[in-house]
PDB file of C-alpha atoms in Angstrom:
ATOM      1  CA  UNK A   1     249.347  49.389 213.016  1.00 37.00           C
ATOM      2  CA  UNK A   2     248.992  52.985 210.925  1.00 44.00           C
ATOM      3  CA  UNK A   3     249.137  52.713 206.603  1.00 51.00           C
ATOM      4  CA  UNK A   4     251.740  53.754 204.565  1.00 58.00           C
ATOM      5  CA  UNK A   5     248.989  55.597 202.281  1.00 78.00           C
ATOM      6  CA  UNK A   6     248.172  59.223 204.441  1.00 86.00           C
ATOM      7  CA  UNK A   7     245.141  58.745 201.779  1.00 88.00           C
ATOM      8  CA  UNK A   8     244.266  55.463 203.881  1.00 88.00           C
ATOM      9  CA  UNK A   9     244.555  56.873 207.497  1.00 90.00           C
ATOM     10  CA  UNK A  10     240.705  57.133 209.193  1.00 91.00           C
ATOM     11  CA  UNK A  11     239.811  60.300 210.494  1.00 92.00           C
ATOM     12  CA  UNK A  12     236.826  61.453 212.742  1.00 90.00           C
ATOM     13  CA  UNK A  13     234.126  62.120 210.955  1.00 89.00           C
ATOM     14  CA  UNK A  14     232.352  64.107 214.354  1.00 89.00           C
ATOM     15  CA  UNK A  15     234.705  67.218 213.532  1.00 89.00           C
ATOM     16  CA  UNK A  16     232.273  67.506 209.338  1.00 92.00           C
ATOM     17  CA  UNK A  17     228.601  67.471 209.573  1.00 88.00           C
ATOM     18  CA  UNK A  18     228.117  67.371 206.608  1.00 89.00           C
ATOM     19  CA  UNK A  19     229.903  64.679 205.206  1.00 89.00           C
ATOM     20  CA  UNK A  20     228.201  63.021 208.012  1.00 87.00           C
ATOM     21  CA  UNK A  21     225.276  63.382 205.796  1.00 86.00           C
ATOM     22  CA  UNK A  22     226.408  62.219 202.283  1.00 84.00           C
ATOM     23  CA  UNK A  23     226.166  59.435 201.658  1.00 79.00           C
ATOM     24  CA  UNK A  24     228.020  56.716 201.005  1.00 79.00           C
ATOM     25  CA  UNK A  25     230.751  58.080 203.216  1.00 86.00           C
ATOM     26  CA  UNK A  26     233.255  56.333 205.707  1.00 87.00           C
ATOM     27  CA  UNK A  27     236.118  57.656 207.567  1.00 91.00           C
ATOM     28  CA  UNK A  28     238.215  56.176 205.144  1.00 92.00           C
ATOM     29  CA  UNK A  29     238.086  59.739 202.822  1.00 93.00           C
ATOM     30  CA  UNK A  30     241.076  59.035 200.705  1.00 92.00           C
ATOM     31  CA  UNK A  31     239.272  55.225 199.677  1.00 91.00           C
ATOM     32  CA  UNK A  32     236.436  57.150 198.608  1.00 90.00           C
ATOM     33  CA  UNK A  33     239.050  59.072 196.884  1.00 93.00           C
ATOM     34  CA  UNK A  34     240.884  55.909 194.990  1.00 93.00           C
ATOM     35  CA  UNK A  35     237.206  54.595 194.241  1.00 92.00           C
ATOM     36  CA  UNK A  36     236.402  57.824 191.522  1.00 92.00           C
ATOM     37  CA  UNK A  37     239.926  57.908 189.650  1.00 94.00           C
ATOM     38  CA  UNK A  38     239.747  53.871 189.807  1.00 94.00           C
ATOM     39  CA  UNK A  39     236.152  53.791 188.413  1.00 93.00           C
ATOM     40  CA  UNK A  40     237.757  57.345 186.208  1.00 93.00           C
ATOM     41  CA  UNK A  41     241.139  54.821 185.398  1.00 95.00           C
ATOM     42  CA  UNK A  42     238.161  51.856 184.028  1.00 95.00           C
ATOM     43  CA  UNK A  43     236.298  54.023 181.494  1.00 93.00           C
ATOM     44  CA  UNK A  44     239.706  55.508 179.542  1.00 94.00           C
ATOM     45  CA  UNK A  45     241.127  52.315 179.521  1.00 95.00           C
ATOM     46  CA  UNK A  46     238.417  50.107 178.701  1.00 95.00           C
ATOM     47  CA  UNK A  47     237.746  52.508 175.977  1.00 94.00           C
ATOM     48  CA  UNK A  48     240.984  52.697 174.681  1.00 95.00           C
ATOM     49  CA  UNK A  49     241.334  49.111 174.445  1.00 95.00           C
ATOM     50  CA  UNK A  50     238.260  48.998 172.002  1.00 95.00           C
ATOM     51  CA  UNK A  51     239.693  51.626 170.289  1.00 95.00           C
ATOM     52  CA  UNK A  52     243.127  49.314 169.616  1.00 95.00           C
ATOM     53  CA  UNK A  53     241.009  45.887 169.455  1.00 95.00           C
ATOM     54  CA  UNK A  54     239.291  47.230 166.649  1.00 94.00           C
ATOM     55  CA  UNK A  55     242.290  48.938 164.720  1.00 95.00           C
ATOM     56  CA  UNK A  56     243.726  45.367 165.049  1.00 94.00           C
ATOM     57  CA  UNK A  57     241.126  43.546 163.859  1.00 93.00           C
ATOM     58  CA  UNK A  58     240.846  45.925 160.458  1.00 92.00           C
ATOM     59  CA  UNK A  59     244.170  47.331 160.165  1.00 93.00           C
ATOM     60  CA  UNK A  60     246.119  43.608 160.871  1.00 92.00           C
ATOM     61  CA  UNK A  61     243.435  40.030 162.198  1.00 89.00           C
ATOM     62  CA  UNK A  62     241.513  40.740 158.798  1.00 88.00           C
ATOM     63  CA  UNK A  63     243.500  41.652 155.873  1.00 89.00           C
ATOM     64  CA  UNK A  64     246.048  38.653 156.462  1.00 87.00           C
ATOM     65  CA  UNK A  65     243.021  36.850 156.943  1.00 86.00           C
ATOM     66  CA  UNK A  66     242.426  34.446 154.127  1.00 83.00           C
ATOM     67  CA  UNK A  67     238.687  35.158 151.986  1.00 83.00           C
ATOM     68  CA  UNK A  68     237.768  31.397 153.699  1.00 80.00           C
ATOM     69  CA  UNK A  69     238.576  32.336 156.789  1.00 83.00           C
ATOM     70  CA  UNK A  70     237.404  36.309 157.234  1.00 83.00           C
ATOM     71  CA  UNK A  71     233.496  34.592 157.570  1.00 84.00           C
ATOM     72  CA  UNK A  72     234.445  32.624 160.098  1.00 82.00           C
ATOM     73  CA  UNK A  73     236.323  36.307 162.065  1.00 88.00           C
ATOM     74  CA  UNK A  74     233.771  38.546 163.825  1.00 89.00           C
ATOM     75  CA  UNK A  75     235.020  42.162 166.172  1.00 89.00           C
ATOM     76  CA  UNK A  76     233.176  40.679 168.846  1.00 87.00           C
ATOM     77  CA  UNK A  77     235.710  38.111 169.541  1.00 88.00           C
ATOM     78  CA  UNK A  78     238.157  40.477 170.071  1.00 91.00           C
ATOM     79  CA  UNK A  79     236.112  43.914 171.220  1.00 91.00           C
ATOM     80  CA  UNK A  80     234.986  42.456 174.394  1.00 89.00           C
ATOM     81  CA  UNK A  81     237.904  40.312 175.261  1.00 91.00           C
ATOM     82  CA  UNK A  82     240.537  43.353 175.724  1.00 93.00           C
ATOM     83  CA  UNK A  83     238.490  44.443 177.884  1.00 93.00           C
ATOM     84  CA  UNK A  84     239.472  41.947 180.225  1.00 93.00           C
ATOM     85  CA  UNK A  85     242.891  43.003 179.954  1.00 94.00           C
ATOM     86  CA  UNK A  86     242.574  47.090 179.752  1.00 95.00           C
ATOM     87  CA  UNK A  87     239.976  47.714 182.610  1.00 95.00           C
ATOM     88  CA  UNK A  88     242.518  45.642 185.646  1.00 95.00           C
ATOM     89  CA  UNK A  89     245.480  47.969 183.882  1.00 96.00           C
ATOM     90  CA  UNK A  90     243.208  50.752 183.945  1.00 96.00           C
ATOM     91  CA  UNK A  91     241.971  50.660 186.564  1.00 96.00           C
ATOM     92  CA  UNK A  92     246.042  50.302 188.385  1.00 96.00           C
ATOM     93  CA  UNK A  93     246.845  53.235 186.313  1.00 96.00           C
ATOM     94  CA  UNK A  94     243.980  55.385 187.803  1.00 95.00           C
ATOM     95  CA  UNK A  95     244.784  54.454 191.567  1.00 95.00           C
ATOM     96  CA  UNK A  96     248.115  55.187 190.591  1.00 95.00           C
ATOM     97  CA  UNK A  97     247.307  58.692 189.198  1.00 95.00           C
ATOM     98  CA  UNK A  98     244.780  59.236 192.408  1.00 94.00           C
ATOM     99  CA  UNK A  99     248.245  58.459 195.061  1.00 94.00           C
ATOM    100  CA  UNK A 100     249.760  60.521 192.968  1.00 94.00           C
ATOM    101  CA  UNK A 101     248.138  63.813 192.492  1.00 93.00           C
ATOM    102  CA  UNK A 102     246.098  63.476 196.140  1.00 92.00           C
ATOM    103  CA  UNK A 103     249.461  62.158 197.816  1.00 92.00           C
ATOM    104  CA  UNK A 104     252.247  63.202 196.981  1.00 90.00           C
ATOM    105  CA  UNK A 105     251.094  65.907 195.038  1.00 90.00           C
ATOM    106  CA  UNK A 106     249.351  67.799 198.096  1.00 89.00           C
ATOM    107  CA  UNK A 107     249.267  65.052 201.368  1.00 91.00           C
ATOM    108  CA  UNK A 108     252.863  64.980 201.498  1.00 90.00           C
ATOM    109  CA  UNK A 109     253.266  68.752 201.240  1.00 91.00           C
ATOM    110  CA  UNK A 110     252.265  70.947 203.964  1.00 91.00           C
ATOM    111  CA  UNK A 111     253.338  74.153 202.459  1.00 94.00           C
ATOM    112  CA  UNK A 112     251.222  73.738 199.077  1.00 93.00           C
ATOM    113  CA  UNK A 113     247.757  72.875 201.177  1.00 94.00           C
ATOM    114  CA  UNK A 114     248.967  75.908 203.542  1.00 95.00           C
ATOM    115  CA  UNK A 115     249.360  78.072 200.748  1.00 96.00           C
ATOM    116  CA  UNK A 116     246.072  76.959 199.672  1.00 95.00           C
ATOM    117  CA  UNK A 117     245.162  77.972 202.791  1.00 95.00           C
ATOM    118  CA  UNK A 118     245.706  81.440 202.168  1.00 96.00           C
ATOM    119  CA  UNK A 119     244.955  81.950 198.811  1.00 96.00           C
ATOM    120  CA  UNK A 120     240.909  81.009 199.895  1.00 95.00           C
ATOM    121  CA  UNK A 121     240.997  83.127 202.598  1.00 95.00           C
ATOM    122  CA  UNK A 122     242.809  86.106 200.830  1.00 96.00           C
ATOM    123  CA  UNK A 123     240.596  85.884 197.646  1.00 96.00           C
ATOM    124  CA  UNK A 124     237.302  85.183 200.200  1.00 95.00           C
ATOM    125  CA  UNK A 125     238.283  88.879 202.317  1.00 95.00           C
ATOM    126  CA  UNK A 126     239.053  90.453 198.833  1.00 96.00           C
ATOM    127  CA  UNK A 127     235.679  89.770 198.372  1.00 94.00           C
ATOM    128  CA  UNK A 128     233.975  90.599 201.196  1.00 94.00           C
ATOM    129  CA  UNK A 129     236.372  94.414 200.819  1.00 94.00           C
ATOM    130  CA  UNK A 130     234.965  94.624 197.913  1.00 94.00           C
ATOM    131  CA  UNK A 131     230.933  93.377 198.279  1.00 93.00           C
ATOM    132  CA  UNK A 132     231.323  96.755 202.008  1.00 92.00           C
ATOM    133  CA  UNK A 133     232.501  98.297 198.858  1.00 93.00           C
ATOM    134  CA  UNK A 134     229.053  97.943 197.278  1.00 93.00           C
ATOM    135  CA  UNK A 135     226.553  97.381 200.169  1.00 91.00           C
ATOM    136  CA  UNK A 136     228.114 101.444 201.527  1.00 91.00           C
ATOM    137  CA  UNK A 137     227.841 103.417 197.278  1.00 93.00           C
ATOM    138  CA  UNK A 138     224.430 101.295 197.076  1.00 91.00           C
ATOM    139  CA  UNK A 139     222.833 102.859 200.958  1.00 87.00           C
ATOM    140  CA  UNK A 140     224.566 106.329 199.572  1.00 88.00           C
ATOM    141  CA  UNK A 141     222.964 105.866 196.576  1.00 89.00           C
ATOM    142  CA  UNK A 142     219.726 104.633 198.486  1.00 83.00           C
ATOM    143  CA  UNK A 143     219.596 108.063 200.836  1.00 81.00           C
ATOM    144  CA  UNK A 144     220.047 110.932 197.978  1.00 84.00           C
ATOM    145  CA  UNK A 145     217.218 109.157 196.462  1.00 82.00           C
ATOM    146  CA  UNK A 146     214.668 109.164 199.276  1.00 76.00           C
ATOM    147  CA  UNK A 147     213.174 112.868 199.820  1.00 76.00           C
ATOM    148  CA  UNK A 148     213.634 114.964 203.269  1.00 71.00           C
ATOM    149  CA  UNK A 149     210.041 114.277 203.951  1.00 67.00           C
ATOM    150  CA  UNK A 150     209.735 111.137 204.273  1.00 68.00           C
ATOM    151  CA  UNK A 151     212.638 111.126 206.636  1.00 65.00           C
ATOM    152  CA  UNK A 152     211.005 113.579 208.563  1.00 65.00           C
ATOM    153  CA  UNK A 153     208.019 111.721 208.548  1.00 64.00           C
ATOM    154  CA  UNK A 154     210.317 108.574 210.361  1.00 62.00           C
ATOM    155  CA  UNK A 155     211.897 111.108 212.991  1.00 62.00           C
ATOM    156  CA  UNK A 156     208.566 112.792 213.631  1.00 57.00           C
ATOM    157  CA  UNK A 157     206.387 108.681 214.805  1.00 58.00           C
ATOM    158  CA  UNK A 158     209.436 106.450 216.130  1.00 58.00           C
ATOM    159  CA  UNK A 159     213.150 106.579 216.787  1.00 55.00           C
ATOM    160  CA  UNK A 160     214.774 107.736 213.528  1.00 52.00           C
ATOM    161  CA  UNK A 161     217.445 106.208 213.178  1.00 56.00           C
ATOM    162  CA  UNK A 162     216.555 102.849 213.979  1.00 63.00           C
ATOM    163  CA  UNK A 163     213.938 103.376 211.741  1.00 70.00           C
ATOM    164  CA  UNK A 164     216.070 104.487 209.149  1.00 70.00           C
ATOM    165  CA  UNK A 165     218.826 101.415 209.035  1.00 74.00           C
ATOM    166  CA  UNK A 166     215.910  99.271 209.398  1.00 77.00           C
ATOM    167  CA  UNK A 167     214.790 100.758 205.940  1.00 78.00           C
ATOM    168  CA  UNK A 168     217.806 101.051 204.653  1.00 80.00           C
ATOM    169  CA  UNK A 169     218.771  97.434 205.262  1.00 83.00           C
ATOM    170  CA  UNK A 170     216.087  96.339 203.536  1.00 84.00           C
ATOM    171  CA  UNK A 171     216.140  98.020 200.807  1.00 86.00           C
ATOM    172  CA  UNK A 172     219.338  96.474 200.393  1.00 87.00           C
ATOM    173  CA  UNK A 173     218.480  93.598 200.639  1.00 88.00           C
ATOM    174  CA  UNK A 174     216.004  94.038 197.987  1.00 87.00           C
ATOM    175  CA  UNK A 175     218.974  94.991 195.614  1.00 86.00           C
ATOM    176  CA  UNK A 176     221.073  91.519 196.928  1.00 86.00           C
ATOM    177  CA  UNK A 177     223.184  92.950 199.529  1.00 88.00           C
ATOM    178  CA  UNK A 178     222.042  92.050 202.615  1.00 87.00           C
ATOM    179  CA  UNK A 179     224.569  92.248 205.680  1.00 85.00           C
ATOM    180  CA  UNK A 180     227.418  89.944 205.441  1.00 86.00           C
ATOM    181  CA  UNK A 181     230.067  91.558 207.932  1.00 83.00           C
ATOM    182  CA  UNK A 182     232.406  88.230 208.029  1.00 90.00           C
ATOM    183  CA  UNK A 183     234.940  87.348 205.937  1.00 91.00           C
ATOM    184  CA  UNK A 184     234.426  83.774 206.391  1.00 91.00           C
ATOM    185  CA  UNK A 185     231.014  84.303 204.166  1.00 91.00           C
ATOM    186  CA  UNK A 186     232.899  84.597 201.687  1.00 94.00           C
ATOM    187  CA  UNK A 187     234.757  81.406 200.795  1.00 95.00           C
ATOM    188  CA  UNK A 188     234.046  79.380 198.577  1.00 93.00           C
ATOM    189  CA  UNK A 189     231.179  75.679 199.703  1.00 94.00           C
ATOM    190  CA  UNK A 190     233.028  72.833 200.395  1.00 94.00           C
ATOM    191  CA  UNK A 191     236.825  75.206 199.672  1.00 95.00           C
ATOM    192  CA  UNK A 192     239.497  74.601 202.676  1.00 95.00           C
ATOM    193  CA  UNK A 193     239.103  77.295 203.514  1.00 95.00           C
ATOM    194  CA  UNK A 194     235.856  76.171 204.353  1.00 95.00           C
ATOM    195  CA  UNK A 195     235.725  73.010 205.495  1.00 95.00           C
ATOM    196  CA  UNK A 196     238.186  74.260 208.143  1.00 94.00           C
ATOM    197  CA  UNK A 197     236.236  77.376 209.569  1.00 92.00           C
ATOM    198  CA  UNK A 198     233.259  74.689 209.242  1.00 90.00           C
ATOM    199  CA  UNK A 199     235.382  72.342 211.704  1.00 90.00           C
ATOM    200  CA  UNK A 200     236.303  75.739 214.116  1.00 86.00           C
ATOM    201  CA  UNK A 201     233.104  76.189 214.242  1.00 76.00           C
ATOM    202  CA  UNK A 202     231.620  73.352 215.327  1.00 69.00           C
ATOM    203  CA  UNK A 203     234.750  72.227 217.682  1.00 61.00           C
ATOM    204  CA  UNK A 204     234.392  72.205 221.014  1.00 52.00           C
ATOM    205  CA  UNK A 205     235.926  73.596 224.154  1.00 43.00           C
ATOM    206  CA  UNK A 206     237.520  71.215 225.406  1.00 49.00           C
ATOM    207  CA  UNK A 207     240.825  70.773 223.027  1.00 49.00           C
ATOM    208  CA  UNK A 208     241.732  67.802 220.475  1.00 52.00           C
ATOM    209  CA  UNK A 209     243.825  64.423 221.802  1.00 51.00           C
ATOM    210  CA  UNK A 210     247.362  64.968 220.754  1.00 51.00           C
ATOM    211  CA  UNK A 211     247.011  62.759 217.423  1.00 54.00           C
ATOM    212  CA  UNK A 212     249.468  59.470 217.657  1.00 56.00           C
ATOM    213  CA  UNK A 213     252.776  59.546 214.783  1.00 51.00           C
ATOM    214  CA  UNK A 214     252.187  59.281 211.313  1.00 62.00           C
ATOM    215  CA  UNK A 215     248.154  59.994 211.370  1.00 75.00           C
ATOM    216  CA  UNK A 216     246.932  63.058 209.314  1.00 88.00           C
ATOM    217  CA  UNK A 217     247.323  66.438 210.922  1.00 91.00           C
ATOM    218  CA  UNK A 218     244.288  68.748 211.374  1.00 92.00           C
ATOM    219  CA  UNK A 219     244.712  70.101 207.769  1.00 94.00           C
ATOM    220  CA  UNK A 220     245.338  67.307 205.877  1.00 93.00           C
ATOM    221  CA  UNK A 221     241.875  65.525 207.680  1.00 94.00           C
ATOM    222  CA  UNK A 222     240.685  69.169 205.733  1.00 95.00           C
ATOM    223  CA  UNK A 223     241.447  68.384 202.585  1.00 95.00           C
ATOM    224  CA  UNK A 224     240.830  64.954 202.200  1.00 95.00           C
ATOM    225  CA  UNK A 225     237.099  66.021 203.597  1.00 94.00           C
ATOM    226  CA  UNK A 226     236.928  69.212 201.193  1.00 95.00           C
ATOM    227  CA  UNK A 227     238.006  67.024 198.134  1.00 94.00           C
ATOM    228  CA  UNK A 228     235.185  64.455 199.232  1.00 93.00           C
ATOM    229  CA  UNK A 229     232.374  67.048 199.814  1.00 93.00           C
ATOM    230  CA  UNK A 230     233.634  69.140 196.717  1.00 93.00           C
ATOM    231  CA  UNK A 231     232.630  65.009 194.642  1.00 89.00           C
ATOM    232  CA  UNK A 232     229.411  64.564 196.318  1.00 88.00           C
ATOM    233  CA  UNK A 233     227.651  67.675 196.081  1.00 89.00           C
ATOM    234  CA  UNK A 234     229.648  67.241 192.064  1.00 88.00           C
ATOM    235  CA  UNK A 235     225.095  66.372 190.784  1.00 86.00           C
ATOM    236  CA  UNK A 236     227.333  65.154 186.911  1.00 86.00           C
ATOM    237  CA  UNK A 237     229.851  63.226 189.425  1.00 86.00           C
ATOM    238  CA  UNK A 238     227.913  61.909 191.490  1.00 85.00           C
ATOM    239  CA  UNK A 239     225.266  61.143 188.765  1.00 87.00           C
ATOM    240  CA  UNK A 240     228.653  58.898 186.858  1.00 89.00           C
ATOM    241  CA  UNK A 241     229.892  57.887 189.684  1.00 89.00           C
ATOM    242  CA  UNK A 242     226.635  56.507 190.701  1.00 88.00           C
ATOM    243  CA  UNK A 243     225.661  54.657 187.653  1.00 90.00           C
ATOM    244  CA  UNK A 244     229.663  53.218 186.574  1.00 91.00           C
ATOM    245  CA  UNK A 245     229.381  51.795 190.107  1.00 89.00           C
ATOM    246  CA  UNK A 246     225.299  50.160 189.164  1.00 90.00           C
ATOM    247  CA  UNK A 247     226.158  49.119 185.541  1.00 92.00           C
ATOM    248  CA  UNK A 248     229.527  47.458 187.121  1.00 92.00           C
ATOM    249  CA  UNK A 249     227.854  44.850 188.792  1.00 92.00           C
ATOM    250  CA  UNK A 250     225.294  44.149 185.807  1.00 93.00           C
ATOM    251  CA  UNK A 251     228.092  43.824 183.013  1.00 93.00           C
ATOM    252  CA  UNK A 252     230.408  41.142 185.417  1.00 93.00           C
ATOM    253  CA  UNK A 253     227.009  39.483 186.150  1.00 93.00           C
ATOM    254  CA  UNK A 254     226.098  40.009 182.385  1.00 93.00           C
ATOM    255  CA  UNK A 255     229.407  38.491 181.679  1.00 92.00           C
ATOM    256  CA  UNK A 256     229.842  35.247 184.169  1.00 91.00           C
ATOM    257  CA  UNK A 257     226.492  34.376 182.838  1.00 91.00           C
ATOM    258  CA  UNK A 258     226.771  34.935 178.479  1.00 89.00           C
ATOM    259  CA  UNK A 259     230.139  34.351 177.561  1.00 88.00           C
ATOM    260  CA  UNK A 260     230.925  31.191 177.276  1.00 85.00           C
ATOM    261  CA  UNK A 261     234.541  31.772 176.810  1.00 82.00           C
ATOM    262  CA  UNK A 262     237.917  32.094 178.934  1.00 82.00           C
ATOM    263  CA  UNK A 263     238.872  31.632 182.883  1.00 89.00           C
ATOM    264  CA  UNK A 264     235.911  33.748 185.495  1.00 91.00           C
ATOM    265  CA  UNK A 265     238.451  36.243 185.930  1.00 92.00           C
ATOM    266  CA  UNK A 266     238.777  36.715 182.115  1.00 92.00           C
ATOM    267  CA  UNK A 267     235.260  37.048 182.693  1.00 93.00           C
ATOM    268  CA  UNK A 268     234.479  39.428 185.554  1.00 93.00           C
ATOM    269  CA  UNK A 269     236.881  42.160 183.953  1.00 94.00           C
ATOM    270  CA  UNK A 270     235.166  41.984 180.847  1.00 94.00           C
ATOM    271  CA  UNK A 271     232.098  42.419 182.238  1.00 94.00           C
ATOM    272  CA  UNK A 272     233.543  45.550 184.688  1.00 95.00           C
ATOM    273  CA  UNK A 273     235.340  46.858 182.040  1.00 94.00           C
ATOM    274  CA  UNK A 274     231.852  47.178 179.702  1.00 94.00           C
ATOM    275  CA  UNK A 275     229.539  47.760 182.289  1.00 94.00           C
ATOM    276  CA  UNK A 276     231.833  51.000 183.444  1.00 93.00           C
ATOM    277  CA  UNK A 277     231.833  52.217 179.795  1.00 92.00           C
ATOM    278  CA  UNK A 278     228.392  51.778 179.296  1.00 92.00           C
ATOM    279  CA  UNK A 279     227.707  53.514 182.509  1.00 91.00           C
ATOM    280  CA  UNK A 280     230.267  56.701 181.146  1.00 90.00           C
ATOM    281  CA  UNK A 281     227.944  56.779 178.128  1.00 89.00           C
ATOM    282  CA  UNK A 282     224.272  56.808 179.617  1.00 90.00           C
ATOM    283  CA  UNK A 283     225.647  59.058 182.233  1.00 89.00           C
ATOM    284  CA  UNK A 284     227.003  61.441 179.479  1.00 85.00           C
ATOM    285  CA  UNK A 285     223.760  60.851 177.682  1.00 86.00           C
ATOM    286  CA  UNK A 286     221.516  61.589 181.306  1.00 85.00           C
ATOM    287  CA  UNK A 287     219.898  58.890 181.084  1.00 83.00           C
ATOM    288  CA  UNK A 288     220.289  57.684 184.304  1.00 77.00           C
ATOM    289  CA  UNK A 289     218.071  60.762 185.444  1.00 76.00           C
ATOM    290  CA  UNK A 290     215.564  59.305 182.635  1.00 73.00           C
ATOM    291  CA  UNK A 291     215.405  56.097 184.102  1.00 65.00           C
ATOM    292  CA  UNK A 292     216.425  56.825 187.943  1.00 61.00           C
ATOM    293  CA  UNK A 293     214.141  54.004 189.049  1.00 55.00           C
ATOM    294  CA  UNK A 294     216.454  50.920 187.114  1.00 52.00           C
TER     295      UNK A 294
END
């Protein structure tokens, strides 16, 4: 049975060795993307709920209460419970945004993926041509700087052409201009074209079996692999997701145990929202790097 969403279609990880070396990666690559979008939605939704609860408390609820009742009103009675609604709403909006951005704007538009692939390959070809021009200019400058007697010395003792080329290559490498003749070497790491080149380079001689109807095409699978690799190798994004996921569990357990009003589902939602928000603050302050053992 195939899924209605292309994002939830499984991908053969054997075709992507770099993905296999990443942690927390499953054949459902779209699920990893939706996880990130969901955490982002919880973060922004809970933060918006906290702000609106403060505005409601100080601008509406407290001014309308009598002076005798104001001592009984506390901000945390409105602040924390706001996450019970804001967290699931933010989660739903985040997942919906992920489906729209990745599914309908990318996977469902093969022309857009082909255009992105062509842009990345064209940029790599231009960069390769510019690099070759720089390297040729540097080689000519180095050749002019070498005195004639040194060249004659090389020719008298060893083969002229081979020694000259070795010395020139060493001089160019010292200047950061090593030999790079393939335009594939200039692709941005983890981009769509880079993932496609890596997959084609690691492919076996046997032709792949035909894909069943409704399954991902090779280009769509390359796009999902590229997006997941970009997230996994983005240190700040990966650190934030790991911290938010860990604090999410801590917050849910704390609210279930410590909060004494509302149902279990509401307290669980409150803990999830508070944990993700705390995780985003901790990650922004880089405290998770300081206390990485916690």
